[in-house]
Tab-separated table of C-alpha atoms and ligand atoms in Angstrom:
chain	number	residue	atom	x	y	z
A	1	MET	CA	-7.236	-80.827	33.772
A	2	ASN	CA	-3.523	-80.026	33.872
A	3	ILE	CA	-2.492	-78.911	30.411
A	4	LEU	CA	1.119	-78.631	29.319
A	5	VAL	CA	1.379	-75.835	26.753
A	6	LEU	CA	4.425	-76.117	24.498
A	7	ASN	CA	5.809	-73.521	22.125
A	8	CYS	CA	8.786	-75.004	20.298
A	9	GLY	CA	11.028	-72.736	18.236
A	10	SER	CA	14.024	-73.728	16.138
A	11	SER	CA	16.342	-73.726	19.182
A	12	SER	CA	14.006	-73.089	22.080
A	13	VAL	CA	11.156	-74.647	24.027
A	14	LYS	CA	8.771	-72.449	26.036
A	15	PHE	CA	6.195	-74.021	28.297
A	16	GLN	CA	3.431	-73.386	30.788
A	17	LEU	CA	1.528	-75.859	32.899
A	18	ILE	CA	-2.037	-74.590	33.218
A	19	GLU	CA	-4.843	-75.959	35.327
A	20	THR	CA	-8.110	-75.430	33.506
A	21	ASP	CA	-11.351	-77.161	32.558
A	22	LEU	CA	-14.746	-76.261	31.107
A	23	PRO	CA	-16.263	-75.026	34.419
A	24	ILE	CA	-12.971	-73.241	35.256
A	25	ILE	CA	-13.085	-71.433	31.893
A	26	GLU	CA	-16.658	-70.310	32.688
A	27	LYS	CA	-15.438	-68.820	35.963
A	28	ASN	CA	-12.244	-67.437	34.412
A	29	ALA	CA	-10.346	-69.223	37.182
A	30	ASP	CA	-7.598	-70.952	35.187
A	31	LYS	CA	-4.305	-71.233	37.053
A	32	CYS	CA	-0.757	-71.175	35.705
A	33	LEU	CA	1.057	-73.755	37.863
A	34	ALA	CA	4.484	-73.345	36.279
A	35	SER	CA	6.227	-71.756	33.333
A	36	GLY	CA	9.655	-71.459	31.808
A	37	ASN	CA	11.799	-71.824	28.768
A	38	ILE	CA	14.886	-73.554	27.505
A	39	GLU	CA	16.908	-71.497	25.058
A	40	ARG	CA	19.852	-72.511	22.935
A	41	VAL	CA	18.819	-76.129	22.589
A	42	ILE	CA	21.604	-77.956	20.683
A	43	GLY	CA	24.306	-76.583	22.955
A	44	GLN	CA	24.827	-75.225	26.422
A	45	ALA	CA	21.156	-74.459	27.026
A	46	LEU	CA	19.875	-71.654	29.236
A	47	ILE	CA	17.073	-72.944	31.409
A	48	THR	CA	14.532	-70.784	33.236
A	49	LEU	CA	11.889	-72.434	35.400
A	50	GLN	CA	9.319	-71.046	37.789
A	51	SER	CA	6.406	-72.537	39.623
A	52	GLU	CA	3.553	-70.682	41.284
A	53	GLY	CA	4.690	-68.670	44.293
A	54	GLN	CA	8.311	-69.796	43.973
A	55	PRO	CA	11.412	-67.869	42.908
A	56	LYS	CA	12.760	-68.228	39.370
A	57	ILE	CA	15.351	-70.960	38.843
A	58	ARG	CA	18.092	-70.315	36.265
A	59	LYS	CA	20.514	-72.989	35.092
A	60	ALA	CA	22.795	-73.765	32.177
A	61	GLU	CA	23.103	-77.389	31.055
A	62	PRO	CA	23.943	-79.140	27.812
A	63	ILE	CA	20.739	-80.086	25.967
A	64	LYS	CA	21.025	-81.684	22.550
A	65	GLU	CA	17.546	-81.903	21.066
A	66	HIS	CA	13.975	-80.710	21.576
A	67	ILE	CA	13.065	-84.118	22.998
A	68	ASN	CA	15.764	-83.745	25.665
A	69	ALA	CA	14.478	-80.271	26.516
A	70	ILE	CA	10.890	-81.526	26.912
A	71	ASP	CA	12.108	-84.513	28.926
A	72	TYR	CA	13.972	-82.068	31.196
A	73	ILE	CA	10.811	-79.962	31.654
A	74	LEU	CA	8.632	-83.008	32.432
A	75	ARG	CA	11.103	-84.352	34.972
A	76	TRP	CA	11.288	-80.990	36.689
A	77	LEU	CA	7.500	-80.569	36.754
A	78	ILE	CA	6.983	-83.864	38.590
A	79	SER	CA	10.036	-83.516	40.856
A	80	PRO	CA	9.831	-82.292	44.457
A	81	GLU	CA	12.144	-79.417	43.401
A	82	SER	CA	9.315	-77.735	41.452
A	83	LYS	CA	7.040	-77.764	44.537
A	84	ILE	CA	3.861	-77.926	42.433
A	85	ASN	CA	0.919	-79.291	44.404
A	86	ASN	CA	-0.699	-82.435	43.011
A	87	ILE	CA	1.816	-82.943	40.198
A	88	ASN	CA	3.700	-86.044	41.259
A	89	SER	CA	3.905	-88.202	38.177
A	90	LEU	CA	3.468	-87.944	34.423
A	91	ALA	CA	-0.092	-89.241	34.894
A	92	ASP	CA	-0.896	-85.821	36.408
A	93	ILE	CA	-0.323	-84.179	33.036
A	94	HIS	CA	-3.595	-84.756	31.234
A	95	ALA	CA	-3.092	-83.228	27.799
A	96	VAL	CA	-0.631	-81.175	25.757
A	97	GLY	CA	-1.436	-78.076	23.695
A	98	HIS	CA	1.058	-77.074	21.026
A	99	ARG	CA	1.475	-73.741	19.355
A	100	VAL	CA	1.766	-74.522	15.649
A	101	VAL	CA	2.687	-71.589	13.457
A	102	HIS	CA	1.180	-72.560	10.113
A	103	GLY	CA	-2.029	-74.453	9.532
A	104	GLY	CA	-2.269	-73.539	5.847
A	105	GLU	CA	-5.843	-73.315	4.540
A	106	LYS	CA	-6.746	-76.617	6.120
A	107	PHE	CA	-6.937	-75.719	9.801
A	108	THR	CA	-9.529	-73.115	10.633
A	109	MET	CA	-9.694	-74.319	14.240
A	110	SER	CA	-7.528	-76.065	16.789
A	111	ALA	CA	-7.307	-79.814	16.144
A	112	LEU	CA	-6.737	-83.049	18.031
A	113	ILE	CA	-3.379	-84.377	16.852
A	114	THR	CA	-3.679	-87.626	14.935
A	115	ASP	CA	-1.357	-89.193	12.360
A	116	GLU	CA	-3.420	-87.501	9.674
A	117	VAL	CA	-3.087	-84.085	11.348
A	118	ILE	CA	0.677	-84.604	11.640
A	119	GLU	CA	0.805	-85.312	7.901
A	120	GLN	CA	-1.163	-82.160	7.190
A	121	ILE	CA	1.165	-80.077	9.373
A	122	GLU	CA	4.065	-81.631	7.447
A	123	ASP	CA	2.361	-80.547	4.220
A	124	SER	CA	2.514	-76.951	5.488
A	125	ILE	CA	6.276	-77.081	6.099
A	126	GLU	CA	7.023	-75.412	2.788
A	127	LEU	CA	4.866	-72.479	3.917
A	128	ALA	CA	6.696	-72.149	7.258
A	129	PRO	CA	10.081	-73.823	6.845
A	130	LEU	CA	11.535	-72.189	9.958
A	131	HIS	CA	8.663	-72.852	12.334
A	132	ASN	CA	6.586	-75.921	11.524
A	133	PRO	CA	9.495	-78.424	11.719
A	134	ALA	CA	10.255	-77.273	15.279
A	135	ASN	CA	6.554	-77.492	16.214
A	136	LEU	CA	6.481	-81.039	14.815
A	137	LYS	CA	9.561	-81.986	16.835
A	138	GLY	CA	7.686	-80.878	19.952
A	139	ILE	CA	4.635	-82.945	19.002
A	140	MET	CA	6.665	-86.093	18.310
A	141	ALA	CA	8.710	-85.661	21.494
A	142	ALA	CA	5.652	-85.186	23.711
A	143	ARG	CA	4.040	-88.241	22.132
A	144	GLU	CA	7.112	-90.340	22.813
A	145	LEU	CA	7.625	-89.107	26.369
A	146	LEU	CA	4.005	-89.102	27.553
A	147	GLY	CA	2.682	-91.956	25.437
A	148	PRO	CA	-0.134	-92.061	22.867
A	149	GLY	CA	-2.775	-92.099	25.638
A	150	VAL	CA	-2.203	-88.421	26.461
A	151	PRO	CA	-4.174	-86.308	23.982
A	152	GLN	CA	-2.322	-83.569	22.147
A	153	VAL	CA	-3.888	-80.583	20.453
A	154	ALA	CA	-2.484	-78.224	17.793
A	155	VAL	CA	-3.449	-74.557	18.064
A	156	PHE	CA	-2.524	-72.685	14.903
A	157	ASP	CA	-1.288	-69.100	14.603
A	158	THR	CA	-3.123	-68.839	11.306
A	159	SER	CA	-6.569	-70.189	12.328
A	160	PHE	CA	-8.082	-66.972	13.670
A	161	HIS	CA	-7.448	-65.323	10.299
A	162	SER	CA	-9.274	-68.026	8.347
A	163	THR	CA	-12.363	-65.772	8.363
A	164	MET	CA	-10.640	-63.170	6.159
A	165	PRO	CA	-12.499	-62.623	2.890
A	166	GLU	CA	-10.768	-63.035	-0.479
A	167	THR	CA	-10.547	-59.262	-0.757
A	168	SER	CA	-8.172	-59.320	2.226
A	169	TYR	CA	-6.253	-62.513	1.631
A	170	LEU	CA	-5.594	-62.496	-2.106
A	171	TYR	CA	-2.566	-60.682	-3.481
A	172	ALA	CA	-3.068	-58.843	-6.750
A	173	ILE	CA	-0.762	-61.173	-8.664
A	174	PRO	CA	-1.862	-63.696	-11.325
A	175	TYR	CA	-4.709	-65.677	-9.781
A	176	GLN	CA	-3.300	-69.015	-10.937
A	177	LEU	CA	-0.433	-68.585	-8.448
A	178	TYR	CA	-3.006	-68.806	-5.688
A	179	ARG	CA	-4.707	-71.764	-7.342
A	180	ARG	CA	-1.469	-73.635	-7.989
A	181	HIS	CA	0.576	-72.808	-4.914
A	182	ARG	CA	-1.845	-71.281	-2.374
A	183	ILE	CA	0.091	-68.014	-2.399
A	184	ARG	CA	-2.071	-65.724	-0.275
A	185	ARG	CA	-2.147	-63.811	2.999
A	186	TYR	CA	-2.418	-66.244	5.904
A	187	GLY	CA	-1.632	-63.925	8.800
A	188	PHE	CA	0.031	-64.941	12.058
A	189	HIS	CA	-0.160	-64.077	15.786
A	190	GLY	CA	-3.760	-65.312	15.441
A	191	THR	CA	-3.889	-66.743	18.953
A	192	SER	CA	-2.797	-63.382	20.347
A	193	HIS	CA	-5.322	-61.356	18.309
A	194	ARG	CA	-8.044	-63.849	19.250
A	195	TYR	CA	-7.144	-63.540	22.939
A	196	LEU	CA	-7.251	-59.725	22.726
A	197	ALA	CA	-10.665	-59.795	21.046
A	198	TYR	CA	-11.943	-62.302	23.605
A	199	ARG	CA	-10.590	-60.385	26.598
A	200	TYR	CA	-11.910	-57.058	25.293
A	201	ARG	CA	-15.355	-58.622	24.882
A	202	GLN	CA	-15.163	-59.916	28.432
A	203	LEU	CA	-14.027	-56.568	29.876
A	204	MET	CA	-16.802	-54.701	28.067
A	205	GLY	CA	-19.533	-57.318	28.564
A	206	LEU	CA	-20.183	-57.619	24.830
A	207	LYS	CA	-21.394	-60.377	22.580
A	208	ARG	CA	-18.817	-61.708	20.158
A	209	GLU	CA	-20.453	-60.092	17.138
A	210	GLN	CA	-20.342	-56.696	18.884
A	211	VAL	CA	-16.534	-56.626	18.941
A	212	ASN	CA	-15.205	-54.107	16.392
A	213	ILE	CA	-11.607	-53.316	17.238
A	214	VAL	CA	-8.133	-52.926	15.767
A	215	THR	CA	-5.641	-55.047	17.692
A	216	LEU	CA	-1.930	-54.200	17.635
A	217	HIS	CA	0.438	-56.931	18.787
A	218	LEU	CA	3.708	-55.006	19.170
A	219	GLY	CA	6.516	-57.221	20.406
A	220	ASN	CA	9.702	-58.343	18.725
A	221	GLY	CA	7.318	-59.555	16.010
A	222	CYS	CA	4.515	-57.105	15.274
A	223	SER	CA	1.152	-57.365	13.568
A	224	ALA	CA	-2.167	-55.562	13.374
A	225	CYS	CA	-5.580	-57.123	12.952
A	226	ALA	CA	-8.918	-55.634	11.950
A	227	VAL	CA	-11.450	-57.519	14.081
A	228	LYS	CA	-14.955	-56.911	12.750
A	229	LYS	CA	-17.984	-58.513	14.394
A	230	GLY	CA	-15.545	-60.602	16.410
A	231	GLU	CA	-13.744	-62.068	13.400
A	232	SER	CA	-10.494	-61.332	11.646
A	233	LEU	CA	-11.310	-59.199	8.614
A	234	ASP	CA	-7.727	-58.369	7.710
A	235	THR	CA	-4.264	-58.627	9.194
A	236	SER	CA	-0.872	-57.159	8.428
A	237	MET	CA	1.334	-60.269	8.299
A	238	GLY	CA	0.945	-62.069	5.009
A	239	PHE	CA	2.172	-65.163	3.222
A	240	THR	CA	4.935	-65.159	5.838
A	241	PRO	CA	5.369	-63.098	9.026
A	242	LEU	CA	7.586	-60.656	7.086
A	243	GLU	CA	4.844	-58.379	5.786
A	244	GLY	CA	3.210	-55.438	7.491
A	245	LEU	CA	4.463	-53.482	10.473
A	246	VAL	CA	8.074	-52.625	11.278
A	247	MET	CA	9.337	-55.244	13.753
A	248	GLY	CA	12.488	-55.870	15.790
A	249	THR	CA	14.435	-57.388	12.909
A	250	ARG	CA	11.831	-57.582	10.097
A	251	GLY	CA	11.166	-54.614	7.877
A	252	GLY	CA	7.516	-55.248	7.064
A	253	ASP	CA	6.040	-53.741	3.894
A	254	MET	CA	8.386	-52.937	1.046
A	255	ASP	CA	8.563	-53.002	-2.735
A	256	PRO	CA	9.490	-56.537	-3.913
A	257	SER	CA	11.566	-55.027	-6.759
A	258	ILE	CA	14.161	-54.154	-4.127
A	259	ILE	CA	15.161	-57.843	-4.049
A	260	GLU	CA	16.381	-57.920	-7.662
A	261	PHE	CA	18.047	-54.540	-7.222
A	262	ILE	CA	19.966	-55.626	-4.104
A	263	ARG	CA	20.901	-58.888	-5.803
A	264	ASN	CA	22.540	-56.976	-8.648
A	265	LYS	CA	24.128	-54.260	-6.547
A	266	GLU	CA	25.344	-56.310	-3.580
A	267	GLY	CA	25.890	-59.694	-5.218
A	268	MET	CA	23.701	-61.368	-2.621
A	269	SER	CA	21.598	-64.461	-3.231
A	270	VAL	CA	17.821	-64.325	-2.843
A	271	ARG	CA	18.158	-66.497	0.255
A	272	GLU	CA	20.677	-64.073	1.783
A	273	ILE	CA	18.393	-61.144	1.043
A	274	ASP	CA	15.447	-62.983	2.600
A	275	THR	CA	17.533	-63.598	5.733
A	276	MET	CA	18.519	-59.923	5.779
A	277	PHE	CA	14.864	-58.854	5.556
A	278	ASN	CA	13.959	-61.212	8.408
A	279	LYS	CA	16.951	-60.908	10.712
A	280	GLN	CA	18.783	-57.639	10.052
A	281	SER	CA	16.055	-55.191	9.142
A	282	GLY	CA	13.304	-53.413	11.080
A	283	LEU	CA	14.354	-51.490	14.197
A	284	LEU	CA	17.784	-53.137	14.081
A	285	GLY	CA	18.331	-52.333	10.417
A	286	ILE	CA	17.376	-48.677	10.628
A	287	SER	CA	19.082	-47.911	13.931
A	288	GLY	CA	22.169	-50.041	13.276
A	289	LEU	CA	22.121	-50.590	17.039
A	290	THR	CA	19.546	-53.014	18.365
A	291	ASN	CA	16.168	-54.657	17.789
A	292	ASP	CA	15.199	-53.904	21.381
A	293	MET	CA	12.744	-51.017	21.717
A	294	ARG	CA	13.706	-50.341	25.332
A	295	GLU	CA	17.328	-49.824	24.334
A	296	LEU	CA	16.358	-47.624	21.395
A	297	LEU	CA	14.223	-45.417	23.627
A	298	ALA	CA	17.172	-45.088	26.027
A	299	GLU	CA	19.558	-44.212	23.142
A	300	GLU	CA	17.132	-41.596	21.887
A	301	LYS	CA	16.633	-40.053	25.315
A	302	GLU	CA	20.157	-40.167	26.653
A	303	LYS	CA	22.262	-39.698	23.515
A	304	ASP	CA	19.775	-38.078	21.163
A	305	ASP	CA	20.798	-40.767	18.643
A	306	ARG	CA	19.395	-39.726	15.234
A	307	ARG	CA	18.963	-43.212	13.827
A	308	ALA	CA	17.450	-44.611	17.009
A	309	LYS	CA	14.859	-41.824	16.804
A	310	LEU	CA	14.333	-42.519	13.101
A	311	ALA	CA	13.766	-46.238	13.743
A	312	ILE	CA	11.191	-45.443	16.447
A	313	ASP	CA	9.479	-42.837	14.264
A	314	ILE	CA	9.219	-45.212	11.290
A	315	PHE	CA	7.899	-47.946	13.620
A	316	CYS	CA	5.189	-45.632	14.996
A	317	ASN	CA	4.318	-44.194	11.595
A	318	ARG	CA	3.746	-47.644	10.097
A	319	ALA	CA	1.497	-48.648	13.004
A	320	LYS	CA	-0.472	-45.427	12.591
A	321	LYS	CA	-0.898	-46.106	8.847
A	322	TYR	CA	-2.348	-49.543	9.556
A	323	ILE	CA	-4.780	-48.147	12.133
A	324	GLY	CA	-6.028	-45.687	9.515
A	325	ALA	CA	-6.256	-48.326	6.803
A	326	TYR	CA	-8.138	-50.779	8.996
A	327	LEU	CA	-10.577	-48.188	10.306
A	328	ALA	CA	-11.369	-47.317	6.695
A	329	GLU	CA	-11.683	-50.965	5.705
A	330	MET	CA	-13.916	-51.777	8.685
A	331	GLY	CA	-16.099	-48.696	8.280
A	332	GLY	CA	-14.966	-47.547	11.734
A	333	ALA	CA	-14.238	-49.358	14.982
A	334	ASP	CA	-14.788	-48.777	18.683
A	335	THR	CA	-11.316	-49.356	20.092
A	336	ILE	CA	-7.613	-49.745	19.371
A	337	VAL	CA	-6.075	-52.455	21.582
A	338	PHE	CA	-2.333	-52.423	22.314
A	339	SER	CA	-0.461	-55.581	23.307
A	340	GLY	CA	2.921	-57.359	23.081
A	341	GLY	CA	6.101	-56.335	24.939
A	342	ILE	CA	6.131	-52.835	23.428
A	343	GLY	CA	2.370	-52.276	23.338
A	344	GLU	CA	1.935	-53.429	26.942
A	345	ASN	CA	4.903	-51.626	28.464
A	346	SER	CA	5.626	-48.419	26.612
A	347	PRO	CA	3.241	-45.493	27.209
A	348	LEU	CA	5.573	-43.361	25.089
A	349	ILE	CA	5.276	-45.551	21.984
A	350	ARG	CA	1.508	-45.798	22.455
A	351	SER	CA	1.182	-42.025	22.651
A	352	ARG	CA	3.479	-41.533	19.631
A	353	ILE	CA	1.368	-43.944	17.573
A	354	CYS	CA	-1.868	-42.231	18.631
A	355	LYS	CA	-0.528	-38.676	18.176
A	356	GLY	CA	-2.328	-36.922	15.349
A	357	LEU	CA	-5.307	-39.270	15.420
A	358	GLU	CA	-7.431	-36.784	17.414
A	359	TRP	CA	-9.342	-35.958	14.206
A	360	MET	CA	-10.544	-39.575	14.246
A	361	GLY	CA	-11.964	-38.964	17.700
A	362	LEU	CA	-9.090	-40.658	19.576
A	363	SER	CA	-7.963	-38.799	22.661
A	364	ILE	CA	-5.408	-40.375	25.008
A	365	ASN	CA	-5.577	-39.708	28.747
A	366	LYS	CA	-1.962	-39.100	29.747
A	367	GLU	CA	-2.285	-40.293	33.344
A	368	ARG	CA	-4.162	-43.447	32.377
A	369	ASN	CA	-1.647	-44.166	29.634
A	370	ASN	CA	1.330	-43.696	31.959
A	371	SER	CA	-0.186	-45.844	34.682
A	372	ILE	CA	-0.815	-48.900	32.498
A	373	GLN	CA	2.272	-51.056	32.002
A	374	HIS	CA	3.911	-54.233	33.299
A	375	GLY	CA	0.944	-56.581	33.067
A	376	LYS	CA	-1.851	-54.111	33.839
A	377	GLU	CA	-4.862	-53.831	31.557
A	378	GLY	CA	-7.413	-51.131	30.957
A	379	GLU	CA	-8.483	-48.073	29.014
A	380	ILE	CA	-5.923	-45.392	28.164
A	381	SER	CA	-8.241	-43.016	26.286
A	382	THR	CA	-10.247	-40.181	27.868
A	383	SER	CA	-13.766	-40.971	29.054
A	384	ASP	CA	-15.273	-38.923	26.202
A	385	SER	CA	-12.973	-40.281	23.476
A	386	LYS	CA	-15.092	-41.375	20.503
A	387	LEU	CA	-12.532	-43.943	19.450
A	388	LYS	CA	-11.159	-45.700	22.527
A	389	ALA	CA	-7.738	-47.158	23.240
A	390	PHE	CA	-7.032	-50.082	25.565
A	391	VAL	CA	-4.007	-52.004	26.734
A	392	ILE	CA	-4.523	-55.752	27.187
A	393	PRO	CA	-1.575	-58.027	28.010
A	394	THR	CA	-1.765	-60.954	25.634
A	395	ASN	CA	-1.998	-64.534	26.887
A	396	GLU	CA	-1.602	-67.002	24.059
A	397	GLU	CA	-0.775	-69.856	26.430
A	398	LEU	CA	-4.104	-69.503	28.200
A	399	LEU	CA	-6.010	-69.778	24.914
A	400	ILE	CA	-3.928	-72.783	23.885
A	401	ALA	CA	-4.722	-74.507	27.205
A	402	ARG	CA	-8.425	-73.665	26.905
A	403	ASP	CA	-8.595	-74.836	23.288
A	404	THR	CA	-6.888	-78.052	24.339
A	405	VAL	CA	-9.579	-78.722	26.946
A	406	ARG	CA	-12.355	-77.860	24.493
A	407	VAL	CA	-10.951	-80.119	21.793
A	408	VAL	CA	-10.325	-83.019	24.176
A	409	LYS	CA	-13.845	-82.676	25.621
A	410	ASN	CA	-15.413	-82.043	22.237
A	411	ALA	CA	-16.844	-78.711	23.398
A	412	PRO	CA	-17.491	-75.768	21.004
A	413	ARG	CA	-14.201	-74.216	19.964
A	414	ARG	CA	-14.891	-70.681	18.779
A	415	TRP	CA	-14.107	-68.089	21.431
B	1	AMP	P1	7.873	-59.479	23.096
B	1	AMP	O1	8.375	-60.058	21.806
B	1	AMP	O2	6.378	-59.357	23.137
B	1	AMP	O3	8.455	-60.087	24.323
B	1	AMP	O4	8.386	-57.938	23.108
B	1	AMP	C1	9.738	-57.613	23.095
B	1	AMP	C2	9.878	-56.117	22.840
B	1	AMP	O5	9.202	-55.391	23.880
B	1	AMP	C3	11.338	-55.648	22.849
B	1	AMP	O6	11.555	-54.727	21.788
B	1	AMP	C4	11.424	-54.921	24.176
B	1	AMP	O7	12.387	-53.894	24.170
B	1	AMP	C5	10.037	-54.318	24.272
B	1	AMP	N1	9.761	-53.844	25.627
B	1	AMP	C6	9.643	-54.552	26.762
B	1	AMP	N2	9.456	-53.716	27.814
B	1	AMP	C7	9.474	-52.453	27.322
B	1	AMP	C8	9.342	-51.142	27.884
B	1	AMP	N3	9.160	-50.981	29.183
B	1	AMP	N4	9.408	-50.090	27.046
B	1	AMP	C9	9.605	-50.260	25.733
B	1	AMP	N5	9.724	-51.443	25.131
B	1	AMP	C10	9.670	-52.532	25.907
């Protein structure tokens, strides 16, 4: 089957066209036929398109709405310009898999999109006001452009974490707030953590229940997950993606009393403070320079910038704290898995996070660590390290495509 994977943000549409099917999944022979993204929808959009074996195409064109962006992508996919074998008409696109950020408590697995499912995703809008509306726009647009005969599947960022016990997901605030408003930890990046757990199991030849690892997704957004017996036991993002690790522009954990204090001192509204915590904090907030880790590392190295170094140190310290907390919570684990743009590409950040954890039995092999970046995967710890460390490039799109096939074919859906 040819599956179009869509990830719609508030002003962007990312896509991949993936050829996969149940026997292909068995053989691990899925194929990405094309990928790309359209940024700055609702203006002069920046379009990047690439099909297998072809150079990247970059264009700028006015695109008004998500539906226009998806229409643009579909037209390109079936056009001779994309040079994709066997994709000549819309009938060659067999199903669509959507990344949906919030599934609330309802969706513990990926789901075939029906009118009822759309209503339930709408019900979760108040939990993810920035993300779910854009995901819904993508769903409605794909339905309109491809017709109701093409099945669509929603794959939720929250689903993998639905196995968390109450001890992980409840906040220690009055219980009735959970009962009345479902205020709890949901966790995000679930498709990424699930992929990492799945891929680790595959690399090590383990059964699902033998997977005991801490996964660190370190990109512009960052989160950690304690994966015990193959399931999410705890994760660092919470009611929203703001909690937990230091991220590009989000600060992660902090004392909620700061909100009232800032409100009084700075005369800001709660909404403005929330925006500041989401968009102007984290690496950007501390350094005052950038949310981009690569640039911060360059500033630190070339200009010895004090605040760039501080931002990186706080980032690494927070990640280290979560590793310690999760190992304690899990009663030990076998491996720490690094992923995301920073986790996959920066040996220096990995070694700074792992520094001082030798007492836990974690020993990093410098050569292995330095050799694994830019899409490579493998172990970065020494052969005799008691606690191991791995790098695994994440692949959320692949899981979305595979889930889509499984849902459409009514095959078992757990990884
Ligand atoms: P993502 O959101 O997963 O695309 O990750 C984006 C983050 O990865 C940005 O902070 C980038 O600076 C960072 N990143 C990408 N490549 C590198 C690298 N070689 N070294 C350090 N950070 C990197």
